[in-house]
CSV table of N, CA and C in Angstrom, one decimal:
chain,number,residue,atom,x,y,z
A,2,UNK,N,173.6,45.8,46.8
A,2,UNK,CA,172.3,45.5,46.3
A,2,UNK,C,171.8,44.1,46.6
A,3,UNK,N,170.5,44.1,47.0
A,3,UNK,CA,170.3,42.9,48.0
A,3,UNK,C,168.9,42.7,46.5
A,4,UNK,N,169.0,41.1,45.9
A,4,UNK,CA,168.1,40.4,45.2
A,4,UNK,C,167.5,39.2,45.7
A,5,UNK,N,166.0,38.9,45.5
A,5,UNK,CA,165.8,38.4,45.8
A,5,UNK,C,164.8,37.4,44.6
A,6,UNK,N,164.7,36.1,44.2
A,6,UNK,CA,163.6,35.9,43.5
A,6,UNK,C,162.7,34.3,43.9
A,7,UNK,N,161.7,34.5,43.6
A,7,UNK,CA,160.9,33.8,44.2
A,7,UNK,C,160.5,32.7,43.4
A,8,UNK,N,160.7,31.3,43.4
A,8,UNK,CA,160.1,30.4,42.1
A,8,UNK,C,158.6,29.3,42.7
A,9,UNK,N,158.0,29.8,42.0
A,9,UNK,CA,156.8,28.9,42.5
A,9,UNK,C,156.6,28.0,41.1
A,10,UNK,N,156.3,26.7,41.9
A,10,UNK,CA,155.8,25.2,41.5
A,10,UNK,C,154.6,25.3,41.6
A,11,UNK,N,154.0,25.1,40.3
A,11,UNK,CA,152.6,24.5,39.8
A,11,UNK,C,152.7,23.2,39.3
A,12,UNK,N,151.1,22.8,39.3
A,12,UNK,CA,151.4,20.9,38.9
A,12,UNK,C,151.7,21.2,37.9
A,13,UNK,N,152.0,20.4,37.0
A,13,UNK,CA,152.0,20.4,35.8
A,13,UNK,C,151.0,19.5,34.9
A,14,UNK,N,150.1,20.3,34.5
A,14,UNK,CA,148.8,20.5,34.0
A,14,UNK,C,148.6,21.7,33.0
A,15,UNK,N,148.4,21.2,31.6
A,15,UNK,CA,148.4,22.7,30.4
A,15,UNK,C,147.1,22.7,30.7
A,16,UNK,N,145.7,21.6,30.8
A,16,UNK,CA,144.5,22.3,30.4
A,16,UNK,C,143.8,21.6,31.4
A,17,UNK,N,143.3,22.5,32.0
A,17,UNK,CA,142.3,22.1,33.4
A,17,UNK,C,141.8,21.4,33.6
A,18,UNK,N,141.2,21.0,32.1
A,18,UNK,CA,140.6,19.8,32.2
A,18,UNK,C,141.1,18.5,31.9
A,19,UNK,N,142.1,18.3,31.9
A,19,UNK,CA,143.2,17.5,31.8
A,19,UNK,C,143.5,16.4,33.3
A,20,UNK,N,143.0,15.5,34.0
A,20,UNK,CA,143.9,15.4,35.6
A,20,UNK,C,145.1,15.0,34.5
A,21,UNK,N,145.7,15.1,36.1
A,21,UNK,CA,147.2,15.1,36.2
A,21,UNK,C,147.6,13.4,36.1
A,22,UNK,N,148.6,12.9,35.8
A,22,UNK,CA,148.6,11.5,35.6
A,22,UNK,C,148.2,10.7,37.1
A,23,UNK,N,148.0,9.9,37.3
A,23,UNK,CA,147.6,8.9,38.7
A,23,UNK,C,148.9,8.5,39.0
A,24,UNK,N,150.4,8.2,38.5
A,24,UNK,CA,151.0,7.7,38.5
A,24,UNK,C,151.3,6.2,39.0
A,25,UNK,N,151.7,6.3,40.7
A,25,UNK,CA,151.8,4.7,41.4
A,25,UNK,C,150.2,4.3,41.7
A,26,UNK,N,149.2,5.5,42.0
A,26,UNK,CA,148.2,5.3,42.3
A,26,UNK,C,147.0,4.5,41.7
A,27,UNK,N,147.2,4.6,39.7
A,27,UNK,CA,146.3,4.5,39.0
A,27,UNK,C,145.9,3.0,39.1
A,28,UNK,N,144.6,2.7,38.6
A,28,UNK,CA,144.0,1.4,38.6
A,28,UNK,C,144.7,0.5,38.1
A,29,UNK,N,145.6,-1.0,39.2
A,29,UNK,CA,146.3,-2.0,38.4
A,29,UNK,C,145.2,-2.7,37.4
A,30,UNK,N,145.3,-1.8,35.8
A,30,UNK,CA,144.5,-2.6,35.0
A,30,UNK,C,145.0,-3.5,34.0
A,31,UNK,N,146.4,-3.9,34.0
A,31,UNK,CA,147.3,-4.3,33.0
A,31,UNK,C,146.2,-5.6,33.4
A,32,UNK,N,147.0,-6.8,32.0
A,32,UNK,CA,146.5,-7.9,31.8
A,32,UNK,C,145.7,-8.1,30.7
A,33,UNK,N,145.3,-9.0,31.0
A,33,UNK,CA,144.2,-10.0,29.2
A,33,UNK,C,143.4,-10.2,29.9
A,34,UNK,N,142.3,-9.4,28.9
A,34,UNK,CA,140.8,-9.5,29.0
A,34,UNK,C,140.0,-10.2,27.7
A,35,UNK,N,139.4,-11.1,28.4
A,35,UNK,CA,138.9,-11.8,26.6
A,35,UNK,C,137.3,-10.8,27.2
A,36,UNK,N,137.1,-10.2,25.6
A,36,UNK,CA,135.8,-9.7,26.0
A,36,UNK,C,134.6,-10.1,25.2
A,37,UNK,N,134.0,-9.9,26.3
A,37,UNK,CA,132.2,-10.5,26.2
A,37,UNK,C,131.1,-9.9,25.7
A,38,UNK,N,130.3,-9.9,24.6
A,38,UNK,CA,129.1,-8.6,24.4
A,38,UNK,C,128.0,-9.6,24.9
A,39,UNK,N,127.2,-9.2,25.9
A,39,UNK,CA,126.1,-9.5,26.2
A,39,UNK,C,125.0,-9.7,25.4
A,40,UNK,N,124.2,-10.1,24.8
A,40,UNK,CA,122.7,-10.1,24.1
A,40,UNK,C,123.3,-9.5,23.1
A,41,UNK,N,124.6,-9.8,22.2
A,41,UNK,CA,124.9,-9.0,21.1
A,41,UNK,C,124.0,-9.2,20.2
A,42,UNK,N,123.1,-8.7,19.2
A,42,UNK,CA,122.4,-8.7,18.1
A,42,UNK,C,123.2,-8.7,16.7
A,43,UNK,N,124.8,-8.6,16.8
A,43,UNK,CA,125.6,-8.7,15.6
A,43,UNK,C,125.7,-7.3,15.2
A,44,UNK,N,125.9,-7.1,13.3
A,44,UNK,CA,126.4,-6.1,12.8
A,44,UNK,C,124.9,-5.9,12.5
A,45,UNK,N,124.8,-4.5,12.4
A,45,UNK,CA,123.5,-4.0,11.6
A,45,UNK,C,123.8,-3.8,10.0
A,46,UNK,N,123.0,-3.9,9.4
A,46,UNK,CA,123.0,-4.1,7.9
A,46,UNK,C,124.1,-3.0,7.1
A,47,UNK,N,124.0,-1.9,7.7
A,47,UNK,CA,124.6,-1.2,6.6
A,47,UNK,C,126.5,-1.4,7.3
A,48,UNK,N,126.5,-2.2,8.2
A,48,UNK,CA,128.3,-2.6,8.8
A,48,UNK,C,128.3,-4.0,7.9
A,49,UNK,N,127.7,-4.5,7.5
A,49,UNK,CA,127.7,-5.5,6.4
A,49,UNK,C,128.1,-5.8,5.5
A,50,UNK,N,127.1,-4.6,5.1
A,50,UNK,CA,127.2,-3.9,3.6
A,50,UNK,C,128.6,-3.7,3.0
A,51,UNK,N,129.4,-3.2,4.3
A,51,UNK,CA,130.6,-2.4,4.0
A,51,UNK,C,131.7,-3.5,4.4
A,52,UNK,N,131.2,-4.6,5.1
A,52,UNK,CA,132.5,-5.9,5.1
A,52,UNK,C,133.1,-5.9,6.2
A,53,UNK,N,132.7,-5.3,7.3
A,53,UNK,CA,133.2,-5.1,8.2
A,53,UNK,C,133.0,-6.0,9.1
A,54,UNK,N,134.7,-6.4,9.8
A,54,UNK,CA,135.1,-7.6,10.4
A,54,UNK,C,133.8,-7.7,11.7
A,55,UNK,N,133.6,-8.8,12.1
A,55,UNK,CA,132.7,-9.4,13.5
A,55,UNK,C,133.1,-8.7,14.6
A,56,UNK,N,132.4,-8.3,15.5
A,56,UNK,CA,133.0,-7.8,16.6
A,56,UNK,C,133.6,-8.8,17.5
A,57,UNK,N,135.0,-8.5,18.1
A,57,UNK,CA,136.0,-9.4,18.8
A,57,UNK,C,135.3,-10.1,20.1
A,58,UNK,N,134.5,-10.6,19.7
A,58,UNK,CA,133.8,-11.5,21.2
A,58,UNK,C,135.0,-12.4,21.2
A,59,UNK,N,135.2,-12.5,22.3
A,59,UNK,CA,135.9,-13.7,22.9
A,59,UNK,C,137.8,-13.3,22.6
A,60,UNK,N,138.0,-12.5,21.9
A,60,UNK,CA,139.1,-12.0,21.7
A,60,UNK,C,140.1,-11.3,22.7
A,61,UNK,N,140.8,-11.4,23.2
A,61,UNK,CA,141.7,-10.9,24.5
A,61,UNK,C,141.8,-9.1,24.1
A,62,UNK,N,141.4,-8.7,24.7
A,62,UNK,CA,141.9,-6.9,25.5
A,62,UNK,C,143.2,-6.9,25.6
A,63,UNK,N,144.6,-6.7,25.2
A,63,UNK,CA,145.8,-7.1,26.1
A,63,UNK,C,145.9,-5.3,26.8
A,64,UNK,N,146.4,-5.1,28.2
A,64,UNK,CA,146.6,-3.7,28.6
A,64,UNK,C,147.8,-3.7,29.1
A,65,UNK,N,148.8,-2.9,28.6
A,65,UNK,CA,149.8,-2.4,29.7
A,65,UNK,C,149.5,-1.5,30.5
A,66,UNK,N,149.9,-1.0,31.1
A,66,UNK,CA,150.0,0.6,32.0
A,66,UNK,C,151.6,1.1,32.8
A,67,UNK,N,151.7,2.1,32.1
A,67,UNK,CA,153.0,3.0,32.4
A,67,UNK,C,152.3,4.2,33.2
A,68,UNK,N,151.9,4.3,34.4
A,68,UNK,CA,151.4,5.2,35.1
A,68,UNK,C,150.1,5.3,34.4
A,69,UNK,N,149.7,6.8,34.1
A,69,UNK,CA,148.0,6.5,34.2
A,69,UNK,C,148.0,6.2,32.5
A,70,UNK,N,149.5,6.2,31.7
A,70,UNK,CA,149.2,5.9,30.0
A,70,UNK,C,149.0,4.3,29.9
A,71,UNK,N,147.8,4.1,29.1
A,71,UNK,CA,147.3,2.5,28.6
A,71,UNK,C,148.2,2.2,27.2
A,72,UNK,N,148.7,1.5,26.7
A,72,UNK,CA,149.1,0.4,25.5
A,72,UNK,C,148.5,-0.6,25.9
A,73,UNK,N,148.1,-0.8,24.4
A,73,UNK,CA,147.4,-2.7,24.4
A,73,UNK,C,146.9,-3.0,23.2
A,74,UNK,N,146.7,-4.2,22.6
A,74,UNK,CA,145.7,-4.5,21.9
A,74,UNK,C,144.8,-5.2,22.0
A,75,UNK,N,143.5,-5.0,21.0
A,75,UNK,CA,142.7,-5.8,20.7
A,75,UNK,C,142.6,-6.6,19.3
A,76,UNK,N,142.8,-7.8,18.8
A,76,UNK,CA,142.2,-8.1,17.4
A,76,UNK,C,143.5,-8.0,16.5
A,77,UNK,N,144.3,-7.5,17.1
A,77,UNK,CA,145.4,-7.1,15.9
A,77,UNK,C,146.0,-5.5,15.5
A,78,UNK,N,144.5,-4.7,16.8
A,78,UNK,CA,144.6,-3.2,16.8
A,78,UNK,C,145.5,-2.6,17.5
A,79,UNK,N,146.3,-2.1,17.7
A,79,UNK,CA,147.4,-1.3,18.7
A,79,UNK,C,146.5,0.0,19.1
A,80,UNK,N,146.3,-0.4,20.7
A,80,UNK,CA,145.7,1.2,21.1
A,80,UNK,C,146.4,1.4,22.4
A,81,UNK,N,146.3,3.1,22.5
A,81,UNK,CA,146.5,3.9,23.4
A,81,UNK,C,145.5,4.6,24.1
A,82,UNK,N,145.7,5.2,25.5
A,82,UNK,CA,144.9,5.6,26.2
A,82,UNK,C,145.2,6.2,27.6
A,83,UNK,N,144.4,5.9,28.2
A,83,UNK,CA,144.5,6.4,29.6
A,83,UNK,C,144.0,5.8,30.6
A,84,UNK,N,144.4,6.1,31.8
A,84,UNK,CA,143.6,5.3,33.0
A,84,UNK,C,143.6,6.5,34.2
A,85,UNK,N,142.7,6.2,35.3
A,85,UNK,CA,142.2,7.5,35.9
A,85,UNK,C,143.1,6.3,37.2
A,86,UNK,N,142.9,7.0,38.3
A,86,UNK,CA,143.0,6.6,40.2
A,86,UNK,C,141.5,6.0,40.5
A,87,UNK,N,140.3,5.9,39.4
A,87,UNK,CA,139.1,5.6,39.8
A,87,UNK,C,139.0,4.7,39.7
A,88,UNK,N,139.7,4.1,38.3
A,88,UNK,CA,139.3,2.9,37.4
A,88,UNK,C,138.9,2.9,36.2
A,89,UNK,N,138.3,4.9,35.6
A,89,UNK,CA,137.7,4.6,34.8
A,89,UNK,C,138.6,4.7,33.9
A,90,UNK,N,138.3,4.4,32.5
A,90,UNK,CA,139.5,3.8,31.3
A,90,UNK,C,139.1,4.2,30.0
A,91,UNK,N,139.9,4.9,28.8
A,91,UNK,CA,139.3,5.1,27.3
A,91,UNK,C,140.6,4.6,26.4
A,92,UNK,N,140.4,4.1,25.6
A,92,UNK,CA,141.4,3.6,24.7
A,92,UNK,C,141.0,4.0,23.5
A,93,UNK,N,141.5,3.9,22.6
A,93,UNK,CA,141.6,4.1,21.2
A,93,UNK,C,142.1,3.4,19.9
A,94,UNK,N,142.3,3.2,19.1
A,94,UNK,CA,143.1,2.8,18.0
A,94,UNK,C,142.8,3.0,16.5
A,95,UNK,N,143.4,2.9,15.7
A,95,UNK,CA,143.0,2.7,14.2
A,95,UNK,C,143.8,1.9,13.6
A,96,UNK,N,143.1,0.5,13.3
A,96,UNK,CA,144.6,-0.4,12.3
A,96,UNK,C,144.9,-0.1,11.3
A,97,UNK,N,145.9,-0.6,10.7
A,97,UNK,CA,146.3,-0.5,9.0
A,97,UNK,C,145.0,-0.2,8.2
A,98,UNK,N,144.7,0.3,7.0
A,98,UNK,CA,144.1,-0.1,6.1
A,98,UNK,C,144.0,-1.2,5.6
A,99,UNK,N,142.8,-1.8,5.3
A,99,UNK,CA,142.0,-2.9,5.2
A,99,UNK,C,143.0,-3.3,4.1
A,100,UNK,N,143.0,-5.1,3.5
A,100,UNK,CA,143.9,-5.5,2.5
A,100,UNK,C,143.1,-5.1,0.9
A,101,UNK,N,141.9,-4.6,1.1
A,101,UNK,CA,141.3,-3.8,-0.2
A,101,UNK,C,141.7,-2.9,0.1
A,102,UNK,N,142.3,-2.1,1.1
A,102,UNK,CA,142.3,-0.4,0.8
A,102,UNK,C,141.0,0.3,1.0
A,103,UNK,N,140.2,0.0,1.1
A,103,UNK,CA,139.3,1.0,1.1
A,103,UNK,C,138.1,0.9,2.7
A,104,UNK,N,138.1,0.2,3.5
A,104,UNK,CA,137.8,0.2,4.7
A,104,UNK,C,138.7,0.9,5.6
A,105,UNK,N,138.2,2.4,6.5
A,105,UNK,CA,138.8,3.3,7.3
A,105,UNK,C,137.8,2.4,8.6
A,106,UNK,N,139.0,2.6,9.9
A,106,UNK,CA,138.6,2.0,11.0
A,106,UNK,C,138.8,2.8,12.0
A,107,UNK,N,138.0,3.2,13.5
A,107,UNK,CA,138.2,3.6,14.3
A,107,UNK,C,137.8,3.0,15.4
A,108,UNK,N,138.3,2.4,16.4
A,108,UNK,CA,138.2,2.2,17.3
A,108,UNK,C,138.2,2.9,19.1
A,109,UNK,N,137.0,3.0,19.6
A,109,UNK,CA,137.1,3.6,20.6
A,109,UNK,C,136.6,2.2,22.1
A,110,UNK,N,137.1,2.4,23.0
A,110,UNK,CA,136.9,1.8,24.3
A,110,UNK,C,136.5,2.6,25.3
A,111,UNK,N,135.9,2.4,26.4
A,111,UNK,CA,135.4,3.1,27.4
A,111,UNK,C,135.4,2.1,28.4
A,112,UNK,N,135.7,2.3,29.7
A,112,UNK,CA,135.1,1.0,30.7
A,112,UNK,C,135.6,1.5,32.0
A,113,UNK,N,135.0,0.8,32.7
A,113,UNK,CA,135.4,0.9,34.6
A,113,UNK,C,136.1,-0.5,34.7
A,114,UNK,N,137.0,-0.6,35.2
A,114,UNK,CA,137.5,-1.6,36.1
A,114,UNK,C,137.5,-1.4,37.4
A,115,UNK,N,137.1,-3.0,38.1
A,115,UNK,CA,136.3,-2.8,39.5
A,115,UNK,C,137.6,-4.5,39.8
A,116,UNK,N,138.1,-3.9,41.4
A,116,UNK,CA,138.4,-5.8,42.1
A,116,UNK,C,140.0,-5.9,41.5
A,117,UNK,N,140.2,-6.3,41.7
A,117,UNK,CA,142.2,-7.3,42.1
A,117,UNK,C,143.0,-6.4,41.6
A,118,UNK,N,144.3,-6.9,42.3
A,118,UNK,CA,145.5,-6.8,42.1
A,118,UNK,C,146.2,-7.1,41.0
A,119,UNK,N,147.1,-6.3,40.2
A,119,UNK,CA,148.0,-6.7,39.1
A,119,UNK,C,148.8,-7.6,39.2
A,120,UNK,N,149.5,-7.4,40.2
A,120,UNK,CA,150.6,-8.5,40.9
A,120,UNK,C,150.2,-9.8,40.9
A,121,UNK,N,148.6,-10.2,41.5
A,121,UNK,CA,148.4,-11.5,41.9
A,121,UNK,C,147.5,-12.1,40.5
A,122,UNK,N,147.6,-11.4,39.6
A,122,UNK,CA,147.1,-11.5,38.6
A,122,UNK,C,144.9,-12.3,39.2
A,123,UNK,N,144.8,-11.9,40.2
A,123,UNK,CA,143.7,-12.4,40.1
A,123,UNK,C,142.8,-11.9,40.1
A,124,UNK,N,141.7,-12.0,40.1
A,124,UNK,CA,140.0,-10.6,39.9
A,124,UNK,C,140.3,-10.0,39.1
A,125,UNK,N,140.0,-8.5,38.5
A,125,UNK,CA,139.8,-7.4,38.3
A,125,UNK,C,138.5,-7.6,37.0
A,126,UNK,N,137.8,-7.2,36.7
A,126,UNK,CA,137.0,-6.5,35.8
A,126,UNK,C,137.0,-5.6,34.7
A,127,UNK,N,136.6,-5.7,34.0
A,127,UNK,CA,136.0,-4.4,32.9
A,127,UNK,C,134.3,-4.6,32.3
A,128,UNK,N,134.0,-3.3,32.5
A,128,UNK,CA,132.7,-3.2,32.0
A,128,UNK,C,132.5,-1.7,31.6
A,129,UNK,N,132.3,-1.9,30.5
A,129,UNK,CA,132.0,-0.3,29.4
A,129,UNK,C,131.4,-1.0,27.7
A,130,UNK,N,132.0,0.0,27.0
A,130,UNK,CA,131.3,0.2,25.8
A,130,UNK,C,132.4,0.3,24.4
A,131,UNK,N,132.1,-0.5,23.5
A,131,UNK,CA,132.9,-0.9,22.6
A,131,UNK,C,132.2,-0.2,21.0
A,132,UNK,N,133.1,1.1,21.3
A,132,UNK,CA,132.4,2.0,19.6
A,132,UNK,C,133.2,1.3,18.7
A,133,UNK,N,133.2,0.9,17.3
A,133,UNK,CA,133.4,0.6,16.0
A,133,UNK,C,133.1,2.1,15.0
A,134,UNK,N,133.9,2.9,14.5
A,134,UNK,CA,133.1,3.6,13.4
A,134,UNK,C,134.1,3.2,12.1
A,135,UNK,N,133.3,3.1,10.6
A,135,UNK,CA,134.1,2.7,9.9
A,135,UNK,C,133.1,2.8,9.0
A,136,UNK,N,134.0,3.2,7.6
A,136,UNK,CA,133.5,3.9,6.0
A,136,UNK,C,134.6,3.5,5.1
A,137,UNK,N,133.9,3.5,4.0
A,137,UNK,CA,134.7,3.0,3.0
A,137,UNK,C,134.3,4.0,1.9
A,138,UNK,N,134.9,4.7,0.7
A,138,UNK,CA,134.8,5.3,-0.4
A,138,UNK,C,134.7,4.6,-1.5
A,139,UNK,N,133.6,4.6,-2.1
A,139,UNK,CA,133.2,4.0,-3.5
A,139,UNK,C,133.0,4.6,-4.3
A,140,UNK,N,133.9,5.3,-5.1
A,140,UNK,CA,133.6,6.2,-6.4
A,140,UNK,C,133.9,7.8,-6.0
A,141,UNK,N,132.1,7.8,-5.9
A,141,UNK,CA,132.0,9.4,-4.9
A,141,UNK,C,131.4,9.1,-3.8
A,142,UNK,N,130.5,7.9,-3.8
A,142,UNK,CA,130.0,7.6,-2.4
A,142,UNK,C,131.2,7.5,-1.3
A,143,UNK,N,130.5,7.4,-0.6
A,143,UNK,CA,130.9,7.5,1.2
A,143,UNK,C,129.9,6.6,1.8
A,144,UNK,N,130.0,5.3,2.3
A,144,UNK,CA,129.6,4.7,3.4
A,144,UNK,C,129.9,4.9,4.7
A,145,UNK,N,129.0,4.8,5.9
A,145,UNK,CA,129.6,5.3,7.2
A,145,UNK,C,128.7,3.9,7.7
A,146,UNK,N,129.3,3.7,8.6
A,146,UNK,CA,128.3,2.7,9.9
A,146,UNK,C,129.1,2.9,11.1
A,147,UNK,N,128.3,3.0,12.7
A,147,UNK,CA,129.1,3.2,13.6
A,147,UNK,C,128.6,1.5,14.7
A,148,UNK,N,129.1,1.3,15.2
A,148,UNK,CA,128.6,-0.1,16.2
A,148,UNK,C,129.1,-0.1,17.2
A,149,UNK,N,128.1,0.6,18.6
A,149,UNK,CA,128.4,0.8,19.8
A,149,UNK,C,127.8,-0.3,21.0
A,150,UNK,N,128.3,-1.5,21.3
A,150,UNK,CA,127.9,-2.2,22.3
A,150,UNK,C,128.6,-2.9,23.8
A,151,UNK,N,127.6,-2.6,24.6
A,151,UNK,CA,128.5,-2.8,25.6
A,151,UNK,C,129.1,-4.0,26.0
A,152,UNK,N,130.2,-4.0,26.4
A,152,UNK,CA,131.2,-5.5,27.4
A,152,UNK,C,131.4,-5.7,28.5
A,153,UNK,N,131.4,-6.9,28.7
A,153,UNK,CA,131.8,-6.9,30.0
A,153,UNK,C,133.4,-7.9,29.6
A,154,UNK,N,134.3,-8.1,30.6
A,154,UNK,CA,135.8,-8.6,30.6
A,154,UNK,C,136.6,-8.9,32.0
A,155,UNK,N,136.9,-10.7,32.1
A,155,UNK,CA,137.3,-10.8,33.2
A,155,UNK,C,139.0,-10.8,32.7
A,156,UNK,N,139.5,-10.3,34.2
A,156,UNK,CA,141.1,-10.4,33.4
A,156,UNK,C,141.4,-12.3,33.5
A,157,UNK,N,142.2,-12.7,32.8
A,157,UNK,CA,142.8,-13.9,32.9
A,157,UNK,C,143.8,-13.8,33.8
């Protein structure tokens, strides 16, 4: 009796819309970015209201990259993320609870990085958009404020 079986390799990819990691390829985006908000206008009244920290102007981006996965922080935030073979970039985080307890934080990042090498630590870029959403519970109320503006960030 003659057997025979056949094994086929697919990428390894659960959801289509998922790419596949960039691995050696992905954008050298590691390094410290102090970031910049252009024409910032500040907090709007009701992020105020609720005590919510200044946005990190001038504050360093720190990014590692382990293939296309991002680690870094900003401000004190530990985030995670991704990086594409394009450049383009999304991060995330949420820090501790506030030292009252009652400020909830989310942090999201978005950006392209454009220009240099990791190695030579010189050029590279970031330019995207810096969401803030954050609420606090008072009783039965519910505060919400969201604060979305864009950055730009040269690496150091």
């Amino acid at each position: 009796m003659v057997s025979s079986t056949f094994l086929m390799l697919a990428p390894a990819c659960g959801d289509e819309a998922t790419p596949l990691d960039c691995a050696e390829n992905c954008a050298p985006v590691e390094g410290s970015y102090p970031l910049t908000f252009p024409n910032d206008a500040g907090l709007p009244p009701e992020c105020v209201n609720l005590n919510v920290p200044p946005l990190p102007n001038g504050k360093d981006l720190m990014l590692n990259r382990d293939g296309g996965t991002l680690t870094g922080s900003l401000d004190g935030v530990a985030l995670k993320g991704k990086v594409q073979e394009t450049g383009s970039l999304s991060l995330t985080g949420t820090p501790p609870p506030s030292s009252d307890g009652g400020l909830t934080t989310f942090l999201s990042l978005n950006a392209s990085f454009t220009g240099g090498a990791a190695d030579s630590g010189v050029g590279g870029s970031l330019t995207g958009n810096f969401t803030g959403n954050y609420s606090r519970i008072q009783g039965n109320l519910s505060q919400r404020c969201t604060v979305t503006r864009p950055f730009t960030a040269t690496r150091r």
